GROMACS .gro file of C-alpha atoms in nm:
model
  341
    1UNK     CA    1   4.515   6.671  -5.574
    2UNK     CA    2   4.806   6.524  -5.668
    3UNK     CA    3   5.102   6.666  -5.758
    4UNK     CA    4   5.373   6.609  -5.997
    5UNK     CA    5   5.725   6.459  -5.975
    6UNK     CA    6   6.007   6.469  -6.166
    7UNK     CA    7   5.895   6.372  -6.554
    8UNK     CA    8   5.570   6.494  -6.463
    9UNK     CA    9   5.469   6.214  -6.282
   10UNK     CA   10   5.173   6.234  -6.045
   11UNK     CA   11   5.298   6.136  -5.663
   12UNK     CA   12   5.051   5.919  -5.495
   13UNK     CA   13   5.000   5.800  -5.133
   14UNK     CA   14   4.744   5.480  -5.012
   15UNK     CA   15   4.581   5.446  -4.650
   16UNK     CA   16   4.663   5.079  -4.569
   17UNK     CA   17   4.518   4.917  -4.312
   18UNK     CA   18   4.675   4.758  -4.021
   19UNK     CA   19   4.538   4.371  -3.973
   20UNK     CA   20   4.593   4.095  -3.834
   21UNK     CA   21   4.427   3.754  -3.947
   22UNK     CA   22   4.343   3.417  -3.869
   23UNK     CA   23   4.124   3.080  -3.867
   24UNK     CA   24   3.947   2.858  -3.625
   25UNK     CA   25   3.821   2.505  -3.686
   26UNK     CA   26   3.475   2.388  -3.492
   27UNK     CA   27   3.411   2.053  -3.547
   28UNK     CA   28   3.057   1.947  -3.428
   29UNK     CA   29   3.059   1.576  -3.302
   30UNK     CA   30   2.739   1.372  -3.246
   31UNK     CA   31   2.496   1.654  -3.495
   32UNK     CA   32   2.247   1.405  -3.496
   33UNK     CA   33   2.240   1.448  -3.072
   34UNK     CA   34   2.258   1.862  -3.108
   35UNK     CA   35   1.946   1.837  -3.272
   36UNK     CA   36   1.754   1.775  -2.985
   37UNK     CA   37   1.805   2.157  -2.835
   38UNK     CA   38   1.503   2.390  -2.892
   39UNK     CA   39   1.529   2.671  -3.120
   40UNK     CA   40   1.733   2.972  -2.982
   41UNK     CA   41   1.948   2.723  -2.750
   42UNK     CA   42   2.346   2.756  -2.832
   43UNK     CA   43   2.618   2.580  -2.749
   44UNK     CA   44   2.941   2.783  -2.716
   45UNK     CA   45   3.305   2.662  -2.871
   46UNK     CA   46   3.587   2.659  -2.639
   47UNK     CA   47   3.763   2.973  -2.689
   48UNK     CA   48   4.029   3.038  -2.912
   49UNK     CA   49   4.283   3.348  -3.011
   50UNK     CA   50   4.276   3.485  -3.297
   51UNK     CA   51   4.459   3.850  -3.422
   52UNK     CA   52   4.545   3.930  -3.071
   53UNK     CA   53   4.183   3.862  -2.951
   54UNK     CA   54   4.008   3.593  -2.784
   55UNK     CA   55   3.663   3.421  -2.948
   56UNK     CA   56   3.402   3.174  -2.931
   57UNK     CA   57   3.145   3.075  -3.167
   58UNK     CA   58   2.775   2.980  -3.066
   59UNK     CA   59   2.643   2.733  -3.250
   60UNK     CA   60   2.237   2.692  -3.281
   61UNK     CA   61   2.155   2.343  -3.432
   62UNK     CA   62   1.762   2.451  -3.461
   63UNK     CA   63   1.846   2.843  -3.578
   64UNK     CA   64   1.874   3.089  -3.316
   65UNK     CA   65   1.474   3.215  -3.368
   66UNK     CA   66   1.175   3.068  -3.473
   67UNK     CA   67   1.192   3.290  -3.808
   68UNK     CA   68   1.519   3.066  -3.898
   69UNK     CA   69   1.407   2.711  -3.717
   70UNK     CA   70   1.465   2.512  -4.029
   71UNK     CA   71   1.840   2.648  -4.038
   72UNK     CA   72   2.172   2.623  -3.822
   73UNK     CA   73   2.265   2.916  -3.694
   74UNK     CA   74   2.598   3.079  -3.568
   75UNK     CA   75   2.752   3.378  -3.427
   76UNK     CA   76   3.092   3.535  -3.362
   77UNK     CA   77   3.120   3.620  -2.978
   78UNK     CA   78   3.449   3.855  -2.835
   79UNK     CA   79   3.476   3.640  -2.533
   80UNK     CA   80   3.713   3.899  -2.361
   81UNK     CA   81   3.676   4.231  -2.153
   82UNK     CA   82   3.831   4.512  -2.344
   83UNK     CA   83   3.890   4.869  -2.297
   84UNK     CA   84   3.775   4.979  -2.679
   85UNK     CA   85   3.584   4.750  -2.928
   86UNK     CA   86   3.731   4.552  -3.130
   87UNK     CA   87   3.676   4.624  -3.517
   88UNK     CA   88   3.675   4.296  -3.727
   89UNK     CA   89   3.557   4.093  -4.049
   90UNK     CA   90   3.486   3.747  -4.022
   91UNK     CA   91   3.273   3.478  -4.217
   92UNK     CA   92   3.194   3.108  -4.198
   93UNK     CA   93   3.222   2.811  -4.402
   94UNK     CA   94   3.200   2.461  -4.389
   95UNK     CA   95   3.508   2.278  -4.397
   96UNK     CA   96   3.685   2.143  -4.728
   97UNK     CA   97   3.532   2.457  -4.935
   98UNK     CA   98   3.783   2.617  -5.161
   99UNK     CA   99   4.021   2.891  -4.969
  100UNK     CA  100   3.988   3.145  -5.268
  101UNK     CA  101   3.609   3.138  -5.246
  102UNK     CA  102   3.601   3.164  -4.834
  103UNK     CA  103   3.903   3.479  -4.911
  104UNK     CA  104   3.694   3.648  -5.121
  105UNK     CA  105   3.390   3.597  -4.827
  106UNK     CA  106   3.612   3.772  -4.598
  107UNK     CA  107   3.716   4.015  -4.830
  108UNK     CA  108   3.362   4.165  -4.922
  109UNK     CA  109   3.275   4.114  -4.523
  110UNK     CA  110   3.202   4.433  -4.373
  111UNK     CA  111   3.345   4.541  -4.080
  112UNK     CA  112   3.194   4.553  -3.777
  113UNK     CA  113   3.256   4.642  -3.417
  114UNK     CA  114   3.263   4.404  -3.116
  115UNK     CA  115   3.228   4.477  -2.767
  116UNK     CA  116   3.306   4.319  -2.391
  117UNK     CA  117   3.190   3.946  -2.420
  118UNK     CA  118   2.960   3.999  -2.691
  119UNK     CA  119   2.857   3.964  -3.046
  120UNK     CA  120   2.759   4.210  -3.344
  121UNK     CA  121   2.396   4.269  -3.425
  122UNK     CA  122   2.532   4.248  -3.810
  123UNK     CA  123   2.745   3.913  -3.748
  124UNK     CA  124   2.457   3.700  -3.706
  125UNK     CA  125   2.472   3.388  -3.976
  126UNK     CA  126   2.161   3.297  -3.834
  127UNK     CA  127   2.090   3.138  -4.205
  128UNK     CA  128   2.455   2.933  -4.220
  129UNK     CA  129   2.286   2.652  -4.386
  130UNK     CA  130   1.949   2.508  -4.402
  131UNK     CA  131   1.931   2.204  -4.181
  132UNK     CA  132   1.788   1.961  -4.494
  133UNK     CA  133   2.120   2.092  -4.707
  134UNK     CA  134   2.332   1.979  -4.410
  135UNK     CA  135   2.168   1.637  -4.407
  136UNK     CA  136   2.209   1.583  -4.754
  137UNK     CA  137   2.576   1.729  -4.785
  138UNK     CA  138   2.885   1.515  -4.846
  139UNK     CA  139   3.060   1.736  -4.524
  140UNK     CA  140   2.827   1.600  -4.238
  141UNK     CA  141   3.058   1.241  -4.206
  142UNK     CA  142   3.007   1.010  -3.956
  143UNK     CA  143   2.733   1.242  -3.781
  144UNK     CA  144   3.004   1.491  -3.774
  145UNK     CA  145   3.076   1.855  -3.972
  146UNK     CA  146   3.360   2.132  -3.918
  147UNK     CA  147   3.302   2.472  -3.974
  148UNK     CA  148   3.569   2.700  -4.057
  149UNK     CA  149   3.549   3.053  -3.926
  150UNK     CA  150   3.797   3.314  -4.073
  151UNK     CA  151   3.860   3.670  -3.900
  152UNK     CA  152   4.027   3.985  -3.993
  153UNK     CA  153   4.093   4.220  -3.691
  154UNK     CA  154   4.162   4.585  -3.785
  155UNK     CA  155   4.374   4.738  -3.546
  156UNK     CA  156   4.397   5.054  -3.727
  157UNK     CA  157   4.541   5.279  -4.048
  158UNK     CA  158   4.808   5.426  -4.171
  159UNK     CA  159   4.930   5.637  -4.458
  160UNK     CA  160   5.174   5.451  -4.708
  161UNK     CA  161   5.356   5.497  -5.040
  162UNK     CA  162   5.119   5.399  -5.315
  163UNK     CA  163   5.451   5.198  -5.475
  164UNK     CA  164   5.474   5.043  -5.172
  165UNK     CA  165   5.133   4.907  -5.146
  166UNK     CA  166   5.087   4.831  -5.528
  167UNK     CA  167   5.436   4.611  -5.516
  168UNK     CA  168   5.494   4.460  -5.176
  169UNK     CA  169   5.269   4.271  -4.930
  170UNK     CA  170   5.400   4.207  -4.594
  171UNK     CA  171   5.191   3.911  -4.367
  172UNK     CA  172   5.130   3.982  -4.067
  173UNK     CA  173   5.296   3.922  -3.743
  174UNK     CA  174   5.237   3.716  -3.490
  175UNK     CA  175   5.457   3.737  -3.215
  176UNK     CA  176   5.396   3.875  -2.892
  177UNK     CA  177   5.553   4.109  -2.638
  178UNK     CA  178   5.716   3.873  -2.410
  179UNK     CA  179   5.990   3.828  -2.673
  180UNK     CA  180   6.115   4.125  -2.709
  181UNK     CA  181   6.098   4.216  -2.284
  182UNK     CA  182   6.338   3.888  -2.234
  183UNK     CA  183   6.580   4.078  -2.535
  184UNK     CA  184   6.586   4.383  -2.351
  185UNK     CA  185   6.622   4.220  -2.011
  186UNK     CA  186   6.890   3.986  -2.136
  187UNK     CA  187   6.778   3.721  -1.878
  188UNK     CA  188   6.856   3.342  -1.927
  189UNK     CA  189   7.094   3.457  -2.233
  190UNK     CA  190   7.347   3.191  -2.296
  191UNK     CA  191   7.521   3.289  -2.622
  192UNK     CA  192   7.690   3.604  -2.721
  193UNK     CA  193   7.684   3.780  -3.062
  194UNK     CA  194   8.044   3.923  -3.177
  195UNK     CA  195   7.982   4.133  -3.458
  196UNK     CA  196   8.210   4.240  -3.759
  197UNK     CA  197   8.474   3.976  -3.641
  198UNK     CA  198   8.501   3.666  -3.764
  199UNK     CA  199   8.303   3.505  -4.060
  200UNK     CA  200   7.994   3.258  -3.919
  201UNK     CA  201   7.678   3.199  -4.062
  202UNK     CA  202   7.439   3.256  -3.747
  203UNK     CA  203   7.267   2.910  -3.752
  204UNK     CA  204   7.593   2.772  -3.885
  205UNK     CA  205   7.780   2.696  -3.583
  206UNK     CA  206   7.491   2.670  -3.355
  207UNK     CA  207   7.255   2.428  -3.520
  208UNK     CA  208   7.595   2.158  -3.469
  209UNK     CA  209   7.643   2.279  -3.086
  210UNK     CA  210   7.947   2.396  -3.230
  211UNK     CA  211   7.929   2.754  -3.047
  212UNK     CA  212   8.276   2.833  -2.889
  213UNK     CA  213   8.220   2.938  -2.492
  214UNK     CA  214   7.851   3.055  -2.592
  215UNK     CA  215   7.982   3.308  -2.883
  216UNK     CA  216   7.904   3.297  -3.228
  217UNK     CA  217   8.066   3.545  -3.400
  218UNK     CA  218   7.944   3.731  -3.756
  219UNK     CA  219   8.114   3.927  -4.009
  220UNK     CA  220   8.027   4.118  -4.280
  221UNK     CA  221   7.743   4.312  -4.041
  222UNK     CA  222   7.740   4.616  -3.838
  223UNK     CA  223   7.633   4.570  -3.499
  224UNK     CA  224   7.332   4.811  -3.547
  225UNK     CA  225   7.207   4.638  -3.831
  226UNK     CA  226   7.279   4.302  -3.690
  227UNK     CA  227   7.058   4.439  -3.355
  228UNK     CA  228   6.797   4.515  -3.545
  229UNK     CA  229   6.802   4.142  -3.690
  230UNK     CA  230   6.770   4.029  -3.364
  231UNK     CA  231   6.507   4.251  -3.281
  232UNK     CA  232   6.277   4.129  -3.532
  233UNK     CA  233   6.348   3.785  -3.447
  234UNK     CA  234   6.221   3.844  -3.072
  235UNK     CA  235   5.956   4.078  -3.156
  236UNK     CA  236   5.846   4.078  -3.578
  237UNK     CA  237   5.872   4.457  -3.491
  238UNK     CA  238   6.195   4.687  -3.629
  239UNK     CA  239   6.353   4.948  -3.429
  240UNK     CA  240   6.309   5.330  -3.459
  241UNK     CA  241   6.484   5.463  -3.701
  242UNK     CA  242   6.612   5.833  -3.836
  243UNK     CA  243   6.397   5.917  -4.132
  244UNK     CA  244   6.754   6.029  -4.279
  245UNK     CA  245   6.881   5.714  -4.197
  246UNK     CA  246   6.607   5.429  -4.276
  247UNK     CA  247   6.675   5.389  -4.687
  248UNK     CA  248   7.027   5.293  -4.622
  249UNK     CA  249   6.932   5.063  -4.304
  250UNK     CA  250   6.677   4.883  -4.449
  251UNK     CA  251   6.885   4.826  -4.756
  252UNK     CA  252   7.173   4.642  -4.531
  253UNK     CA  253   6.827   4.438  -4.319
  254UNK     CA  254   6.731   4.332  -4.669
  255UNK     CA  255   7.090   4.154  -4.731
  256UNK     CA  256   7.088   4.018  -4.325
  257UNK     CA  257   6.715   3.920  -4.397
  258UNK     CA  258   6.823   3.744  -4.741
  259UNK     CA  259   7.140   3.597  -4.616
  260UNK     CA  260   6.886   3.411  -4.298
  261UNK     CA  261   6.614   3.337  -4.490
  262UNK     CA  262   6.373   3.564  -4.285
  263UNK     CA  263   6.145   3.637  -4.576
  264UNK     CA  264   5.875   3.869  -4.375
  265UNK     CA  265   6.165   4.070  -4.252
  266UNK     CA  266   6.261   4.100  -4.605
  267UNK     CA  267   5.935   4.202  -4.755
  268UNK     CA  268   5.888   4.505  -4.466
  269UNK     CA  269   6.235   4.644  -4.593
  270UNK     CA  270   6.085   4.613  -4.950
  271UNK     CA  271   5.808   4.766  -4.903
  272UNK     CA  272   5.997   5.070  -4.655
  273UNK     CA  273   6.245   5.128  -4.981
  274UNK     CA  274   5.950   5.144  -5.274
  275UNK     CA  275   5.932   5.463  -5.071
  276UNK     CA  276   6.294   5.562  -5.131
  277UNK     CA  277   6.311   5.540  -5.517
  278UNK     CA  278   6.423   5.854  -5.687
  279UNK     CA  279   6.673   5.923  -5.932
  280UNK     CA  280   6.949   5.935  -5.681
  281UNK     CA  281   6.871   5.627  -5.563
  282UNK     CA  282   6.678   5.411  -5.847
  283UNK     CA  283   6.989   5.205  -6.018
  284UNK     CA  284   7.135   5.126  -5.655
  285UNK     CA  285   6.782   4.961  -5.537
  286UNK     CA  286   6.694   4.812  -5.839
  287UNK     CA  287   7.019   4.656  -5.849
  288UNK     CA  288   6.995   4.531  -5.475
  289UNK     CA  289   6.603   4.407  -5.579
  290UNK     CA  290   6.767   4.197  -5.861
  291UNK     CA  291   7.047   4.038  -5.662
  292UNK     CA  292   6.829   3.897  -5.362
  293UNK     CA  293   6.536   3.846  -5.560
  294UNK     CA  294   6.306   4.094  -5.450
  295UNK     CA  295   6.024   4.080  -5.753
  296UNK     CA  296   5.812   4.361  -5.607
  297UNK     CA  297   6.095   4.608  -5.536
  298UNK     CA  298   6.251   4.532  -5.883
  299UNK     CA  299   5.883   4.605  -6.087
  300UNK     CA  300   5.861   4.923  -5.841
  301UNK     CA  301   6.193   5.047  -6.013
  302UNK     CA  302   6.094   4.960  -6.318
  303UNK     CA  303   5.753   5.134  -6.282
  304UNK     CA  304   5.959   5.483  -6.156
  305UNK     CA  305   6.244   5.438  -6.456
  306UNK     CA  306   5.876   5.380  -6.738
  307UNK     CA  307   5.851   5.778  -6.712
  308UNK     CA  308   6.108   5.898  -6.972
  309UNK     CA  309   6.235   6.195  -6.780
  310UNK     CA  310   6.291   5.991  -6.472
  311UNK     CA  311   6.493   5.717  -6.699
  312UNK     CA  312   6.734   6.026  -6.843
  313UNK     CA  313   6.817   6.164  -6.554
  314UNK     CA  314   6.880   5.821  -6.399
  315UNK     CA  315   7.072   5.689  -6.680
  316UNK     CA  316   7.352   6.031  -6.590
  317UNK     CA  317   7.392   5.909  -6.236
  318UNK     CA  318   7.716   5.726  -6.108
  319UNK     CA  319   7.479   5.466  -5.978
  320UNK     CA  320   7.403   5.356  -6.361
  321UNK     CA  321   7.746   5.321  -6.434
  322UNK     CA  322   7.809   5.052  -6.077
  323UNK     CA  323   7.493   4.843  -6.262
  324UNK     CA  324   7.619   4.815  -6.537
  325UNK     CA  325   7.965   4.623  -6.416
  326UNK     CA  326   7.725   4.374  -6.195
  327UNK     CA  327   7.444   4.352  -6.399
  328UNK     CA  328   7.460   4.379  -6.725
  329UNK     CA  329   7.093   4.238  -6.812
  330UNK     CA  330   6.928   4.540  -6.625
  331UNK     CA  331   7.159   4.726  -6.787
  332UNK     CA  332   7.044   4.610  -7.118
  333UNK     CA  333   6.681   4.639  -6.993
  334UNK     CA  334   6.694   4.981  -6.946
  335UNK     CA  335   6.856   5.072  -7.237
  336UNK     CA  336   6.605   4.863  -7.442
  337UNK     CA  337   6.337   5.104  -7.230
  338UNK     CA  338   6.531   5.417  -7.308
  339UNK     CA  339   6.545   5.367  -7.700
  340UNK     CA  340   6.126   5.254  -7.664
  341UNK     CA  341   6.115   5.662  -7.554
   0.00000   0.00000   0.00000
């Protein structure tokens, strides 16, 4: 059940799942030749990566059983050993169809689970396309066609802030580990960071080869904060940080991750501070949303301040009073919202 905040508000939480997603092209040269194989014959792609897994697709030009001959047929394969299976969604399509029609495939996909070097009994499309279609379509060119597989793995779940998952929709990452072990190990590093010195934009000096004795020095950053920067850039992962500590953290990433462009940086500390609104802390985020341009963050303060109790009591904070010197159109926004109560 869920229970009530200040203003009477009902709290809520969301399950999000943990994903990572991709797309493989498999162009099929010389169809006319592939036609030749007898039903239930494959031929295998090359294998390719996708969301931290390696794949191949098998492609049956006659169907891949005599109760689909008059089709193509193909099938997902996890062409890799692994310790647990591997939970994913995936779905085909030739190439050149819309992408909103082949997202909302994969989103009504089901998942299913792959093991060791094989496929999923449910993964079969053993009816892609019926082989007189194919013929007959505008996408078999030059006795060629691509087919476009997309996959979603699902690595796992975790619990988040509804607010957070309504407002703010980080990508995925994909980096690797390797990164962030040549960080730690500091091996082949040939430029030094001096923090809270001098004033220099970090790609500044550097993209010019203008780096004094390998340093490039940066103000206006604490060394933590500026480490975690770096972090991210090595492994798309932040650091641990103190639960007492991570509102006022991510709020300082948010300005690094603004001031570098790093936009998926920037959308992880929006969607760690939807978490963090309250009436303590409301005007100061919202204020920080509206200066770097942080849409989601700004309509999750705006959805916290729509409850009239929550507005009051934000209204008498000193935070309220700091908005209203540097922005006086939120300022007049939320007194337009307090007079609508």
């Amino acid at each position: 059940m869920a229970s009530s905040g200040v203003g009477g508000k009902p709290s809520r939480s969301a399950i999000v799942a943990d994903t990572a997603s991709g797309h493989h092209f498999l162009t099929i040269h010389g169809y006319s030749c592939t036609k030749n194989l007898p039903t239930g014959e494959k031929i295998s792609s090359r294998p390719f990566t996708v969301g931290g897994h390696r794949w191949r697709i098998d492609y049956y030009p006659n169907g891949s059983s005599s109760a689909v001959a008059d089709y193509v047929s193909l099938s997902l394969i996890l062409d890799e050993d692994v310790a647990a299976a591997v939970k994913a969604k995936h779905c085909f399509c030739l190439s050149g169809e819309a992408e909103k029609i082949q997202a909302a495939r994969l989103t009504s996909s089901s998942v299913v689970t792959f093991s060791s070097r094989r496929s999923c009994f449910y993964n079969w499309y053993s009816t892609f396309i019926r082989r007189e279609d194919l013929q007959k379509s505008k996408n078999l060119q030059n006795d060629s066609f691509t087919v476009r597989c997309d996959i979603l793995v699902v690595h796992g779940y975790r619990a988040q802030d509804a607010a957070a998952a309504a407002f703010v929709s980080v990508p995925p990452c994909d980096l690797r580990g390797d990164l962030g072990k040549l960080l730690e190990a500091e091996k082949g590093a040939d430029v030094v960071f001096e923090v809270g010195v001098f004033a220099a934009e970090l790609f500044g000096p550097m993209k010019e080869g203008k780096v004094e004795s390998g340093i490039v020095r940066v103000e206006d950053m604490e060394a933590e904060v500026f480490k975690a920067l770096l972090r991210f850039v090595y492994t798309g992962l932040l650091p641990e940080m103190r639960k007492e500590e991570e509102d006022v953290t991510c709020q300082h990433l948010l300005v690094a991750a603004d001031r570098y462009g790093m936009d998926r940086l920037k959308l992880i500390c929006e969607e760690k501070l939807c978490e963090y609104i309250d009436v303590s802390t409301a005007a100061t985020i919202l204020l920080l949303a509206e200066q770097h341009h942080c849409e989601g963050l700004k309509k999750a303060c705006f959805d916290f301040l729509a409850a009239p109790t929550n507005l009051r009591a934000t209204v008498a904070t000193d935070g309220l009073q700091h908005l209203s010197v540097s922005c006086p159109s939120l300022m007049v926004k939320l007194m337009a919202m307090s007079l609508g109560h």
